[in-house]
mmCIF file of C-alpha atoms in Angstrom:
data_model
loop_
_atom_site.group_PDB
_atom_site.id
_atom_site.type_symbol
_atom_site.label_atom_id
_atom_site.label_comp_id
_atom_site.label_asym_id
_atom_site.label_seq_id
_atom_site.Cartn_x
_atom_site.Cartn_y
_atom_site.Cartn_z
ATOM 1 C CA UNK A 1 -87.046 -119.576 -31.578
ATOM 2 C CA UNK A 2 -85.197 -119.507 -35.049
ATOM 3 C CA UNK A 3 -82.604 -115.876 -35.061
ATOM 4 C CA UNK A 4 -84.493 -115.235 -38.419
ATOM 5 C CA UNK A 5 -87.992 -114.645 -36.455
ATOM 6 C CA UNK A 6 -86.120 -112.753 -33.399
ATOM 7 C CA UNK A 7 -84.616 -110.502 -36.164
ATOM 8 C CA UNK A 8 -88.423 -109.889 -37.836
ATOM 9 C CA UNK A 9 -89.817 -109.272 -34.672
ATOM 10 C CA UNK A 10 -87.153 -106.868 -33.667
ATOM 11 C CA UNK A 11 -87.394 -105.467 -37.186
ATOM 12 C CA UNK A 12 -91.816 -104.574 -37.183
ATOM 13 C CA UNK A 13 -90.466 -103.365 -33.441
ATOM 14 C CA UNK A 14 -88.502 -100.801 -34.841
ATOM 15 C CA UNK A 15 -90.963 -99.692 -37.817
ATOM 16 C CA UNK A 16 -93.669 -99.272 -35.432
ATOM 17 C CA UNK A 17 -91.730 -96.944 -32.932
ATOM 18 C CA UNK A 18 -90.611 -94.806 -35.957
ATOM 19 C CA UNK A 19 -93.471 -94.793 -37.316
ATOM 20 C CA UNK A 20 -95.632 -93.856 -33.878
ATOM 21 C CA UNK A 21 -92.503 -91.111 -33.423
ATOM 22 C CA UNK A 22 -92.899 -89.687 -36.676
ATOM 23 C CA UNK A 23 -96.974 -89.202 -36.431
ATOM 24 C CA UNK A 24 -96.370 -87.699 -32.854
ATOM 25 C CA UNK A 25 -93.514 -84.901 -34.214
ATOM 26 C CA UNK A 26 -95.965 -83.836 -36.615
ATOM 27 C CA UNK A 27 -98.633 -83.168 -34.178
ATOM 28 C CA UNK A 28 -96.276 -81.353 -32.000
ATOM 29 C CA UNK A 29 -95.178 -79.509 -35.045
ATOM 30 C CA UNK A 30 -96.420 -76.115 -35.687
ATOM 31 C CA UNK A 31 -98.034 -75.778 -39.259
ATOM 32 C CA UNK A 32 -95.483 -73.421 -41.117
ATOM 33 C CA UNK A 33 -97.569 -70.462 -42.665
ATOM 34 C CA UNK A 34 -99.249 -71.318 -45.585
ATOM 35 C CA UNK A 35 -97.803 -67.786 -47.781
ATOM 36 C CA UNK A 36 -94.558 -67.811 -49.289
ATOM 37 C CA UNK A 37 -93.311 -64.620 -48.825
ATOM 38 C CA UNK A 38 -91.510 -66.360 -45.713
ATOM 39 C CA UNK A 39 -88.119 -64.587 -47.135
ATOM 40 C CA UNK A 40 -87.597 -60.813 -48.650
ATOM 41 C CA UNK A 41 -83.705 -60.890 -49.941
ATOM 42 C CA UNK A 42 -83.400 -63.433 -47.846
ATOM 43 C CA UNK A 43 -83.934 -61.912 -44.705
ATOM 44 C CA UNK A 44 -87.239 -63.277 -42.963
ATOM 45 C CA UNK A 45 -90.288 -61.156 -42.814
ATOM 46 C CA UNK A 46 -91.762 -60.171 -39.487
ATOM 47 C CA UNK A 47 -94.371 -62.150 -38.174
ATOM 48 C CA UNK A 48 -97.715 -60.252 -37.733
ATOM 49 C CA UNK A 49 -98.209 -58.294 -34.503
ATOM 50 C CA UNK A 50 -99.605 -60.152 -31.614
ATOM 51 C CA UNK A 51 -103.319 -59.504 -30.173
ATOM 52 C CA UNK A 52 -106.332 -59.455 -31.802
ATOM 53 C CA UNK A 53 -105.641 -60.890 -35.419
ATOM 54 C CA UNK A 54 -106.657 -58.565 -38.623
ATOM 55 C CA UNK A 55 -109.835 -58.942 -40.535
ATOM 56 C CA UNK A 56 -111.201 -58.147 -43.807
ATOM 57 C CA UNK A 57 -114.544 -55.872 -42.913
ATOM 58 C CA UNK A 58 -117.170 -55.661 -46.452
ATOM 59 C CA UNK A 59 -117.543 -52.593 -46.873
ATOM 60 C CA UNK A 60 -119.614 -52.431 -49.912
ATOM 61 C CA UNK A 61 -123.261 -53.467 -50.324
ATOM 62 C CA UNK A 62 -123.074 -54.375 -54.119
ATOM 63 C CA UNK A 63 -120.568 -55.853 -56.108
ATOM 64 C CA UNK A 64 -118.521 -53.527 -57.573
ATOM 65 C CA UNK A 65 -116.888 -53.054 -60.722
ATOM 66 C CA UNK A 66 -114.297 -50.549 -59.923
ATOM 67 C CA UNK A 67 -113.958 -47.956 -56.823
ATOM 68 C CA UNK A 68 -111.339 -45.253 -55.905
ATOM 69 C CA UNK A 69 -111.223 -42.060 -53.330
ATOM 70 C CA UNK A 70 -112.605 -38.316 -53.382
ATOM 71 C CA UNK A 71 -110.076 -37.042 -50.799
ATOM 72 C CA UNK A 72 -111.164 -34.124 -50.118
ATOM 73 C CA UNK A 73 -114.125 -35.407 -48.180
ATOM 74 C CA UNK A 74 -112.392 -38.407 -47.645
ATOM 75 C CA UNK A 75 -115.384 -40.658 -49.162
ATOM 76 C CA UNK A 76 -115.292 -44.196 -51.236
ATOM 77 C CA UNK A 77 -117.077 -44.350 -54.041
ATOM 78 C CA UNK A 78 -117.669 -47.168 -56.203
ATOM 79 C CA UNK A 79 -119.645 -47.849 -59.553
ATOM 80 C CA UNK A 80 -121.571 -51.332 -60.005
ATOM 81 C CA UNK A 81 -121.184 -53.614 -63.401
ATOM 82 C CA UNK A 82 -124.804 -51.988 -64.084
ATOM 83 C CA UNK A 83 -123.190 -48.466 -63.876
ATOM 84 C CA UNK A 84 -125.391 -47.537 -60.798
ATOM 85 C CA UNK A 85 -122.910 -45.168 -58.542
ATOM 86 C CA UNK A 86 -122.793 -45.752 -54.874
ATOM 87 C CA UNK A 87 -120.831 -43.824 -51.807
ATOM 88 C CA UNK A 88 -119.673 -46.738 -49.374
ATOM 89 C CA UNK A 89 -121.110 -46.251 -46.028
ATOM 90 C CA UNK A 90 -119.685 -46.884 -42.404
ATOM 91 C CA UNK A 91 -122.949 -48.827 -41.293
ATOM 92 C CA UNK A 92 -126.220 -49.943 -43.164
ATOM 93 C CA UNK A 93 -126.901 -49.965 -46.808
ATOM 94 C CA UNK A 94 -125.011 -48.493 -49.455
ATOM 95 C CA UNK A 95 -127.766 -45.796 -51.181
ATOM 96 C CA UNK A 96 -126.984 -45.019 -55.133
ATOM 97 C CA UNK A 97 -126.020 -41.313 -55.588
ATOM 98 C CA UNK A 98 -126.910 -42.137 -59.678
ATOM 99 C CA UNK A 99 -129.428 -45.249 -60.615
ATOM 100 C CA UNK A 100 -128.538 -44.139 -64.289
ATOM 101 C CA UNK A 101 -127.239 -47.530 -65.666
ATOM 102 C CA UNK A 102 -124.900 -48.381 -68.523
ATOM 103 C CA UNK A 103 -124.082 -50.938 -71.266
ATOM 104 C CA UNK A 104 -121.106 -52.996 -70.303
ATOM 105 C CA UNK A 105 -118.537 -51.096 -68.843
ATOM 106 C CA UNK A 106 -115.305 -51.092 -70.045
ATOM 107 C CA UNK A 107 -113.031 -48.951 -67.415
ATOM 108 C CA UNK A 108 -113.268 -46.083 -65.298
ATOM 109 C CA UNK A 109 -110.954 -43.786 -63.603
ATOM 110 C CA UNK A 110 -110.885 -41.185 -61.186
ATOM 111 C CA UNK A 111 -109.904 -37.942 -61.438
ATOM 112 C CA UNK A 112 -106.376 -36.531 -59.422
ATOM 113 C CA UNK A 113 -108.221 -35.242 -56.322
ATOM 114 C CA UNK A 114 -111.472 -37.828 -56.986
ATOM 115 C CA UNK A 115 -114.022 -35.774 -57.579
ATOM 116 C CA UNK A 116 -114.812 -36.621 -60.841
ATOM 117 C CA UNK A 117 -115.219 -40.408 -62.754
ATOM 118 C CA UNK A 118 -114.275 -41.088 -66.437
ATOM 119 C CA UNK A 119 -116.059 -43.763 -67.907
ATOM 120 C CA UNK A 120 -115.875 -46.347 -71.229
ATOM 121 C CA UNK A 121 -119.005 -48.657 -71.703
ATOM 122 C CA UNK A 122 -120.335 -50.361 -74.723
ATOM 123 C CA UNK A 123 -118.544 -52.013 -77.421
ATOM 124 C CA UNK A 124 -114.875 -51.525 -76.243
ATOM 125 C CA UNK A 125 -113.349 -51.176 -80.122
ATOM 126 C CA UNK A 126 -115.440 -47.924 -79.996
ATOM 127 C CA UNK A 127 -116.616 -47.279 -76.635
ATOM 128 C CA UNK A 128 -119.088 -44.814 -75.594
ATOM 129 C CA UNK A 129 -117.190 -42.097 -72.829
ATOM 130 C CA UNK A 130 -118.878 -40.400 -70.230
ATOM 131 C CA UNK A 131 -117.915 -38.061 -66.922
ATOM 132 C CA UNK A 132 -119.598 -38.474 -63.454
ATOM 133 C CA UNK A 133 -119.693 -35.523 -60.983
ATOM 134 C CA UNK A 134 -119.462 -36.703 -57.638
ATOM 135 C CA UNK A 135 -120.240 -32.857 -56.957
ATOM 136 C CA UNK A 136 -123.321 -32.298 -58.889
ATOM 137 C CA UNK A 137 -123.959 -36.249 -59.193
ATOM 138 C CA UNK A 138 -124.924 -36.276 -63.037
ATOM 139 C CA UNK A 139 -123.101 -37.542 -66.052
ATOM 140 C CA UNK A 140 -121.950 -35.610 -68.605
ATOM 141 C CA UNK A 141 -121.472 -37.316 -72.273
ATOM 142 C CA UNK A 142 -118.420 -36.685 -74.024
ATOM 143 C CA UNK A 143 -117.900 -36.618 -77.733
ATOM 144 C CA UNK A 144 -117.873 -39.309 -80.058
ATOM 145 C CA UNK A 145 -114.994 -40.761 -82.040
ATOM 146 C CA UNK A 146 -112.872 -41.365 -78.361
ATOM 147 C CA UNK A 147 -110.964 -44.331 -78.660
ATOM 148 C CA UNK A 148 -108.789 -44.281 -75.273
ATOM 149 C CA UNK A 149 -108.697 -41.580 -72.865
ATOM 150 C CA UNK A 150 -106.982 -40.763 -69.060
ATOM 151 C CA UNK A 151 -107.026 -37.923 -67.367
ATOM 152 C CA UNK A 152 -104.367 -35.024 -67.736
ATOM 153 C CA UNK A 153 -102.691 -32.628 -65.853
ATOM 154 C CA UNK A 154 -105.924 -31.652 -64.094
ATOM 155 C CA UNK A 155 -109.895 -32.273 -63.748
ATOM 156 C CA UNK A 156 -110.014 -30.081 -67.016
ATOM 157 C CA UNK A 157 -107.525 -32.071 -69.029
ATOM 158 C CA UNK A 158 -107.719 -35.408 -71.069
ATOM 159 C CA UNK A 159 -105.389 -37.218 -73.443
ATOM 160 C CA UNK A 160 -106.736 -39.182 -76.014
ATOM 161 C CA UNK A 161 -106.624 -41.381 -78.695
ATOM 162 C CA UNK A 162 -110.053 -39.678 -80.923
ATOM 163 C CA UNK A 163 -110.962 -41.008 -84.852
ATOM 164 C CA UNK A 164 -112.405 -39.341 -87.157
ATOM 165 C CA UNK A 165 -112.438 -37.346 -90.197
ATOM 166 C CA UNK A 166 -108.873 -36.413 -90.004
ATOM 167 C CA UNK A 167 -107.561 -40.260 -88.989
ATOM 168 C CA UNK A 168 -106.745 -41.834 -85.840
ATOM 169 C CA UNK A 169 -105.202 -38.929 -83.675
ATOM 170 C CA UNK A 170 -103.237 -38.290 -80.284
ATOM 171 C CA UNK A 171 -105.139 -35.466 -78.489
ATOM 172 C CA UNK A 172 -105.809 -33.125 -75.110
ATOM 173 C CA UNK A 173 -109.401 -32.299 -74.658
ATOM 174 C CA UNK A 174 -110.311 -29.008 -72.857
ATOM 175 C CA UNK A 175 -113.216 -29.842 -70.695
ATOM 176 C CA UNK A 176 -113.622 -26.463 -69.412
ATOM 177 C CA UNK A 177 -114.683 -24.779 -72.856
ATOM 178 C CA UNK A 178 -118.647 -26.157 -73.804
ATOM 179 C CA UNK A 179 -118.229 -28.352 -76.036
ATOM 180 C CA UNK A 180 -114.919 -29.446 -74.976
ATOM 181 C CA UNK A 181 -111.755 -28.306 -77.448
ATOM 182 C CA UNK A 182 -110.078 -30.889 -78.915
ATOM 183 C CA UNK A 183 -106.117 -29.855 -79.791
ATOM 184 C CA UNK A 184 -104.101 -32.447 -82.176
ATOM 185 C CA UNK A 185 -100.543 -33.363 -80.231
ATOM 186 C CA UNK A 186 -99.620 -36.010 -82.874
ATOM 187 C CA UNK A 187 -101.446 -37.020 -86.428
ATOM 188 C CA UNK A 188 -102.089 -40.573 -87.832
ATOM 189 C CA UNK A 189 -101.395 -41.872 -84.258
ATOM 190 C CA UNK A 190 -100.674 -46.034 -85.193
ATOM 191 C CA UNK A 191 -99.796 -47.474 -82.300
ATOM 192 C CA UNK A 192 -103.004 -50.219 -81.338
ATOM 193 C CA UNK A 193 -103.637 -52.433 -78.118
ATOM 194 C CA UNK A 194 -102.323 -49.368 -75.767
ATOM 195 C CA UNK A 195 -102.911 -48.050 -72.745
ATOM 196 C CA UNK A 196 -102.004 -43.991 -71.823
ATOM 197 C CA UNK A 197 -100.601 -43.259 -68.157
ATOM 198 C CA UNK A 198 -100.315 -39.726 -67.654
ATOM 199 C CA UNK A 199 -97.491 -39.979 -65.221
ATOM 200 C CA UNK A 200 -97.421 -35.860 -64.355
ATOM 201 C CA UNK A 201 -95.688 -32.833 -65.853
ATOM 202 C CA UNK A 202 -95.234 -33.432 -69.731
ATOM 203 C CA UNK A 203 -94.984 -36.951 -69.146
ATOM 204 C CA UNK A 204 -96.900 -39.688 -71.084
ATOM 205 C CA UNK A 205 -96.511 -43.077 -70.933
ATOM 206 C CA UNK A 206 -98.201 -45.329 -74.137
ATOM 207 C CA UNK A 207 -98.094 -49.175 -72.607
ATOM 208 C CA UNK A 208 -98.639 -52.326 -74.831
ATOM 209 C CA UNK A 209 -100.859 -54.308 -73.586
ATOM 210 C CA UNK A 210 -99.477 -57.239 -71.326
ATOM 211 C CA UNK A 211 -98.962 -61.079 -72.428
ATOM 212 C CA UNK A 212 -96.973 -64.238 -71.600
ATOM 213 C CA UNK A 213 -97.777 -64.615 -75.527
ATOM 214 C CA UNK A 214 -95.857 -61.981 -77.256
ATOM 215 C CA UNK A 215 -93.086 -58.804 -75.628
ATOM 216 C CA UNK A 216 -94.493 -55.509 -74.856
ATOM 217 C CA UNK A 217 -93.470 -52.365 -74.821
ATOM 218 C CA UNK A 218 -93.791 -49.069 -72.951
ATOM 219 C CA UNK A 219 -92.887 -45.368 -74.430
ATOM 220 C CA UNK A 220 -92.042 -42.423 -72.371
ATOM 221 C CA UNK A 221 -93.828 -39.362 -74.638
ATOM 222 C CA UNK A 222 -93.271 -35.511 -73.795
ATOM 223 C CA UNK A 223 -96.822 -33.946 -74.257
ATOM 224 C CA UNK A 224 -94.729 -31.056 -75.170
ATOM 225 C CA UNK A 225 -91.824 -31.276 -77.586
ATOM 226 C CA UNK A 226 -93.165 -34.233 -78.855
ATOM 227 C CA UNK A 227 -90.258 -36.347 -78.218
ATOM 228 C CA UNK A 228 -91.086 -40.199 -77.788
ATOM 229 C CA UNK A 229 -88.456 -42.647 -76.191
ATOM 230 C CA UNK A 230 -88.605 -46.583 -75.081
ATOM 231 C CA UNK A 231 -88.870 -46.001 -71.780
ATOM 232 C CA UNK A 232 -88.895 -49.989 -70.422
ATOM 233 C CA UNK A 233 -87.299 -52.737 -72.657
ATOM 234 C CA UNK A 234 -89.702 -55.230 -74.557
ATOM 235 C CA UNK A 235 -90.275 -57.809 -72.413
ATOM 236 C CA UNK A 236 -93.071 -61.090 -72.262
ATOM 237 C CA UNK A 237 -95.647 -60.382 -69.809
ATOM 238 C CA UNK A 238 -94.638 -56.534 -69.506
ATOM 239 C CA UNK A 239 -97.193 -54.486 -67.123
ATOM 240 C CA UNK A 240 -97.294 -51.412 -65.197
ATOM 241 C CA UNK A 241 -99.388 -49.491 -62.988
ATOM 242 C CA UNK A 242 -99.237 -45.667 -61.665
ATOM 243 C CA UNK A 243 -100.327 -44.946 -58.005
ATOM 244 C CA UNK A 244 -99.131 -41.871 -56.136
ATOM 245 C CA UNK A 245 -97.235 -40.907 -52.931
ATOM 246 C CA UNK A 246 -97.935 -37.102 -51.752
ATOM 247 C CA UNK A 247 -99.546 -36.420 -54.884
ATOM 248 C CA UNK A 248 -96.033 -37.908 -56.531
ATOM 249 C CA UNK A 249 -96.511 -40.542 -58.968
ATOM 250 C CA UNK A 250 -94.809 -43.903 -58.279
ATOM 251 C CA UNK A 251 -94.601 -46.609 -61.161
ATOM 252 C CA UNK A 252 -94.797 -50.604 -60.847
ATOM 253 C CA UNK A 253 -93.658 -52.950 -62.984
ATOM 254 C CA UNK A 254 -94.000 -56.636 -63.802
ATOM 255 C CA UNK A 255 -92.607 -58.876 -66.224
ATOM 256 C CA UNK A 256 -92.154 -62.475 -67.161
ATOM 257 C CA UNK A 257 -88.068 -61.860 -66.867
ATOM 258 C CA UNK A 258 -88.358 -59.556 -63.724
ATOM 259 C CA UNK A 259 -89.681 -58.906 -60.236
ATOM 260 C CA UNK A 260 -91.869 -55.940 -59.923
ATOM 261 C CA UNK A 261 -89.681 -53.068 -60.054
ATOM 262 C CA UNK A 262 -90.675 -49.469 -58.547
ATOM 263 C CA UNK A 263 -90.072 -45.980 -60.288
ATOM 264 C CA UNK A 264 -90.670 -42.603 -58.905
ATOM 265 C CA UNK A 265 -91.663 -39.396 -60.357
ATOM 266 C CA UNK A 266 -88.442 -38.987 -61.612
ATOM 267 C CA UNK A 267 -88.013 -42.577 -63.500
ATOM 268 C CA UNK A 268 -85.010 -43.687 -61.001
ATOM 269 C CA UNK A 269 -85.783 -46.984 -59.507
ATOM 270 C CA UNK A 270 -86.521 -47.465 -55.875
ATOM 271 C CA UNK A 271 -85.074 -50.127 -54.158
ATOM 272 C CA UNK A 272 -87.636 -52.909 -53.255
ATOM 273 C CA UNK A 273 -86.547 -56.621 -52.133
ATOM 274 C CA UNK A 274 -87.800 -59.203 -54.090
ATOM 275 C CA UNK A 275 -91.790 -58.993 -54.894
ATOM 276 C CA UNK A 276 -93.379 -62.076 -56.907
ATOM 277 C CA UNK A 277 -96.772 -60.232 -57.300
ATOM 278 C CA UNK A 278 -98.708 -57.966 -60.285
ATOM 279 C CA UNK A 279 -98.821 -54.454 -60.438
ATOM 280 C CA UNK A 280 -102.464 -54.680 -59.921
ATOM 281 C CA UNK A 281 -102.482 -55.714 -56.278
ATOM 282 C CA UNK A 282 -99.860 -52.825 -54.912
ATOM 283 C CA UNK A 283 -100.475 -49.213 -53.842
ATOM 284 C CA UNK A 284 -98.797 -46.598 -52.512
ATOM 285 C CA UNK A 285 -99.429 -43.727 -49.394
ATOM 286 C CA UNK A 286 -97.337 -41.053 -47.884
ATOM 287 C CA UNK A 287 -93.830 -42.937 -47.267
ATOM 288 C CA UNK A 288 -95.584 -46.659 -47.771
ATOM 289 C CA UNK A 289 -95.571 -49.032 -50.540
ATOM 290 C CA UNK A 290 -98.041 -51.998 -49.901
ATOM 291 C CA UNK A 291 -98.754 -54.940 -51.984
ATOM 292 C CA UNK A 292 -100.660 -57.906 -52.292
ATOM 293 C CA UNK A 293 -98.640 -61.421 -52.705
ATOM 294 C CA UNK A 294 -100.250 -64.615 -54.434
ATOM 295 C CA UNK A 295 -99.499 -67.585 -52.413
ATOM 296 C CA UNK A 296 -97.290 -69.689 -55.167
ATOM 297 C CA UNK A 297 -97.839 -72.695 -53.321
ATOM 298 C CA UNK A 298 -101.956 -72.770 -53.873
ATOM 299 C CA UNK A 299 -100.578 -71.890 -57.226
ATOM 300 C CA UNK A 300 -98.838 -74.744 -58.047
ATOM 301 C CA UNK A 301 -95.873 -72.824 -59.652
ATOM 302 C CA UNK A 302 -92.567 -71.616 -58.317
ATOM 303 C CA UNK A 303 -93.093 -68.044 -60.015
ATOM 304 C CA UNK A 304 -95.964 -65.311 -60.979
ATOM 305 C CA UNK A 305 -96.978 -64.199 -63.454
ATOM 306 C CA UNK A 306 -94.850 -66.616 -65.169
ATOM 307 C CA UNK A 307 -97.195 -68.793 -66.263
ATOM 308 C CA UNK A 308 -100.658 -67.622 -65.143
ATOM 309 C CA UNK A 309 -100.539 -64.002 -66.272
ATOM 310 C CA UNK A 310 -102.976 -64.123 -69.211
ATOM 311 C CA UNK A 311 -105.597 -66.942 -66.932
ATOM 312 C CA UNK A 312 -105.329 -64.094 -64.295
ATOM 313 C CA UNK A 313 -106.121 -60.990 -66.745
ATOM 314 C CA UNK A 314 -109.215 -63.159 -68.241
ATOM 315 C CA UNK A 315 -110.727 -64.534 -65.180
ATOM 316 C CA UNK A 316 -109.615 -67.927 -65.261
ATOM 317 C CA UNK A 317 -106.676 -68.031 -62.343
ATOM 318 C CA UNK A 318 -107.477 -67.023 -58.871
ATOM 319 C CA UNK A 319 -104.750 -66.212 -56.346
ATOM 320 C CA UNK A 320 -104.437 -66.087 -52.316
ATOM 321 C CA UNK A 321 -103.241 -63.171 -51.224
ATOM 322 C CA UNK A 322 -101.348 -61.841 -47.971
ATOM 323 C CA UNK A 323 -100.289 -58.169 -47.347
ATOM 324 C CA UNK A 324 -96.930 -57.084 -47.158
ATOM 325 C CA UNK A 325 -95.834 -53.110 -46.327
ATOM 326 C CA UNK A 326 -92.747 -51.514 -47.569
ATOM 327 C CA UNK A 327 -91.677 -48.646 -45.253
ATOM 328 C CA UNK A 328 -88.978 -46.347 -47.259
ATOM 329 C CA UNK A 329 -87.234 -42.670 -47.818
ATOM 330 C CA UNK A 330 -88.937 -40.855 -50.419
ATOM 331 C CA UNK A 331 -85.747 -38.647 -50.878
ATOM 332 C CA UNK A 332 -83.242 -41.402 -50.568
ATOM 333 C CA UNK A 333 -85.682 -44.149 -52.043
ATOM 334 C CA UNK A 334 -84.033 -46.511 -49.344
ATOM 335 C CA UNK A 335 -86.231 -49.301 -47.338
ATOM 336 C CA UNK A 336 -86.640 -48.549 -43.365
ATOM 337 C CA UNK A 337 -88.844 -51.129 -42.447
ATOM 338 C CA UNK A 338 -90.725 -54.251 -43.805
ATOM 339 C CA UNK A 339 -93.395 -56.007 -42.163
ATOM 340 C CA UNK A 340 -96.175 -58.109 -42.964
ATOM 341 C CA UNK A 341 -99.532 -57.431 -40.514
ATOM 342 C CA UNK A 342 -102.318 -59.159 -42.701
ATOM 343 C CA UNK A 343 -101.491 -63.093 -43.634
ATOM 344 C CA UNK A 344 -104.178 -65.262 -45.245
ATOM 345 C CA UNK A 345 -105.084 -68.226 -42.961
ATOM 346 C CA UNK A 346 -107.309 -69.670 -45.983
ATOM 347 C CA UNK A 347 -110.233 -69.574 -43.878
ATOM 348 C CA UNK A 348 -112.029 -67.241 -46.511
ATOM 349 C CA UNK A 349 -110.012 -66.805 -49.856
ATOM 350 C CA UNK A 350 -109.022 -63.119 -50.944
ATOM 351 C CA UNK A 351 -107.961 -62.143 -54.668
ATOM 352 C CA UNK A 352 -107.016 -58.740 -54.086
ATOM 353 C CA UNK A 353 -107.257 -55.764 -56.557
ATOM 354 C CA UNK A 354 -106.387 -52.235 -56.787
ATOM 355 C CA UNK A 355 -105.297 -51.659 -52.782
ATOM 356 C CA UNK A 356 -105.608 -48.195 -52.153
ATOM 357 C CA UNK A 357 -104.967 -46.182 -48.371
ATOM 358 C CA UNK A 358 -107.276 -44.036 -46.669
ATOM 359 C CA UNK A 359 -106.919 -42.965 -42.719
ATOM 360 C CA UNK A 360 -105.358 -45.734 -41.321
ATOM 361 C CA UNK A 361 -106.494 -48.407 -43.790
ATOM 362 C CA UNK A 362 -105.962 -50.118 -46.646
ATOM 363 C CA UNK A 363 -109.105 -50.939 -49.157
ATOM 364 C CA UNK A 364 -109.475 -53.708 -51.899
ATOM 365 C CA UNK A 365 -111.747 -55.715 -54.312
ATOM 366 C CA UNK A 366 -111.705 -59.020 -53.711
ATOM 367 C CA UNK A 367 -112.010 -61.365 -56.988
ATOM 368 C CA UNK A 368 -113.817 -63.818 -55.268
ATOM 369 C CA UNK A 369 -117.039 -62.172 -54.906
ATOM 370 C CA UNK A 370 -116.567 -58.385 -56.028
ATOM 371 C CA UNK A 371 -117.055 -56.807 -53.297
ATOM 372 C CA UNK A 372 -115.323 -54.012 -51.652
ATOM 373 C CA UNK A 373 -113.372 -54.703 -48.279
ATOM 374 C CA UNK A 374 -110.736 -52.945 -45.695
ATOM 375 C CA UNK A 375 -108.103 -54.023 -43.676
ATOM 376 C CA UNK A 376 -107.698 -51.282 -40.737
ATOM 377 C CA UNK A 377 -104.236 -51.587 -39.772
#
C-alpha cells in the first residue's frame, strides 16, 4: 500500500474518533442554565434550593388588566380590560365584586393601604377618572377636566394635572369635602407626556415619559414651597418606578446609559450589584428587593432595555424572566444576601409585571396571557 493511502486512512481515523469524542462530551455535559444572570458583580449567584422545584400557581380566573393589595385584609384584587372588579380567590372561580364595565382603560392605582382604586378610561388625551371602594364596592365619578392624577399623602388626597377655565393647572383634590375641593399648587402647569409619583412627605416627582428615541427627564417638586429641582439627569430610555418597604418608599431606575439604580425615601442610592432588567418587573417588601430578569440570550442582545425598550412598552418584545432576591440593611442600605430561588426552565414562558409580596409570596402578571400568578417561596 502507497504511504499516501496509509496517511488518509490514518487521517478519516482520527476525524472520526474526534468527532465520536466530541458528540459523547456533549451528552455527558450538563446544559448550562438557560438565564444570564449567571454573575452579580461578578460573583456567581446561588443556585436555587434543592427539593421540590418552584412553580408559577394562576391565581386569577380572568385576564387582568392591572391588580395590587388591600393589606389590611390581606386580599388581591384585580380589575379586568372590561373594568369588571374581581377579589382573587384561594380555590374555585374568581366572583366580580363590581360587573360595572368601562371604556378602555387607561391606568389604575391603588390607594396607600389598598382600599381604594383610582381609575383613567376612555380617550387617554382626556380621560374619564373614577374611584372604586373596595369597602362599599361602588364607584364614585370624579370631576371632569382631570388630565393626570396619583394619589397623595392619604386616601383623601390627589395631585393632579386638571384643565379648565383657568388653563392647564397643578392641583391637590380634597376627596373628603362633597364635591371634592380642588386647591391650585402651581398655574399654567406646561410640562406634557408626564407622569406624577408622589414619593411621600412634600415630595413629588414629575417623570418624562421613557424612550430609546429621545432623553427624559425626572423633577423632584416640594408640594409645599414650591421648589422644583432635576432630580435624575436626562438620559435615553429614562424610567422609574416607586414601590415601598415598611410603608417607606423605594425608587427604581432604568436607563439606556445605566443599570437600574435603587433610591430610598431619602434619595441616597442603595447599593445593588448589577441588574439588566426594567423597573417594571421589581418590587420591594420589608428588608427585600426582588426583581424580574429578561433572559438576554432569548433576546438576542447583550443589553436591556438598550434596544428593545420602546417594542417592550408597546407590546411588540416579549422577555423570559427568572427571579432574583436582594436581601439588604434598610439603615445601612448594604446587601446581606443574594439568591436566586425561581429560574425559568422555558417549559412555559413568563413576561413578568408589577411583582408585588404578600405572606410568603411573590405575585405577578404574566405578559403572555394576562393572567395573574404567584410564586410561594
Amino acid at each position: 500500500m502507497k504511504p499516501i493511502y496509509k496517511i488518509a486512512i490514518v487521517t478519516v481515523v482520527v476525524l472520526l474518533l474526534a468527532i465520536t469524542t466530541y458528540f459523547v462530551w456533549q451528552r455527558l455535559t450538563p446544559v448550562p442554565s438557560p438565564t444570564r444572570f449567571d454573575a452579580v458583580n461578578g460573583a456567581p449567584v446561588p443556585a436555587p434550593p434543592t427539593g421540590t422545584p418552584l412553580e408559577p400557581r394562576r391565581v386569577s380566573t380572568y385576564k387582568v388588566f392591572d391588580y395590587g393589595i388591600f393589606y389590611d385584609t390581606k386580599s388581591i384584587f384585580y380589575l379586568a380590560p372590561e373594568g369588571k372588579v374581581y377579589k382573587a380567590k384561594a380555590a374555585g372561580e374568581d366572583a366580580p365584586i363590581s360587573n360595572q364595565t368601562v371604556n378602555a382603560l387607561n391606568k389604575i392605582e391603588f390607594s396607600p393601604a389598598g382600599e381604594k382604586i383610582l381609575a383613567a378610561f376612555g380617550d387617554p388625551r382626556q380621560p374619564q377618572w373614577g374611584i372604586f371602594d373596595l369597602i362599599d364596592k361602588v364607584w364614585r365619578p370624579l370631576p371632569a377636566g382631570i388630565l393626570n392624577a396619583v394619589w397623595g399623602a392619604d386616601v383623601n388626597e390627589l395631585i393632579t394635572i386638571t384643565s379648565g377655565d383657568t388653563g392647564t393647572n397643578l392641583s391637590r383634590l380634597d376627596l373628603s369635602k362633597n364635591p371634592p375641593e380642588r386647591k391650585i399648587i402651581v398655574k399654567d402647569f406646561r410640562l406634557k407626556d408626564i407622569d406624577l409619583v408622589y414619593f411621600g412627605g412634600d415630595n413629588l416627582l414629575i417623570a418624562e415619559k421613557p424612550s430609546i428615541t429621545y432623553k427624559s427627564r425626572v423633577w423632584l417638586f416640594n408640594l409645599k414651597n414650591f421648589a422644583i429641582q432635576e432630580f435624575l439627569n436626562s438620559d435615553w430610555g429614562l424610567m422609574i418606578k416607586k414601590s415601598a418597604v415598611n410603608n417607606k418608599p423605594l425608587l427604581f431606575r432604568s436607563s439606556l446609559g445605566s443599570n437600574l439604580l435603587i433610591f430610598n425615601d431619602e434619595f441616597k442610592q442603595v447599593d445593588t450589584p448589577f441588574l439588566d432588567t426594567l423597573p417594571l418587573k421589581c418590587g420591594a417588601a420589608e428588608d427585600q428587593i426582588f426583581c424580574f430578569l429578561p433572559d438576554l440570550n432569548s433576546l438576542e442582545t447583550d443589553s436591556f432595555p438598550a434596544k428593545l425598550l420602546d417594542g417592550y412598552l408597546t407590546g411588540k418584545v416579549y422577555t423570559i424572566d427568572s427571579l432574583i432576591i436582594i436581601e439588604f440593611d434598610l439603615l445601612s442600605r448594604e446587601i446581606k444576601k443574594i439568591s436566586s430561588p425561581w429560574i425559568n426552565t422555558f417549559d412555559a414562558p413568563f413576561d413578568a409585571l408589577n411583582p408585588q409580596y404578600l405572606d410568603g409570596s411573590i405575585y405577578f402578571i404574566n405578559r403572555y396571557d394576562n393572567f395573574l400568578y404567584e410564586l410561594k417561596l
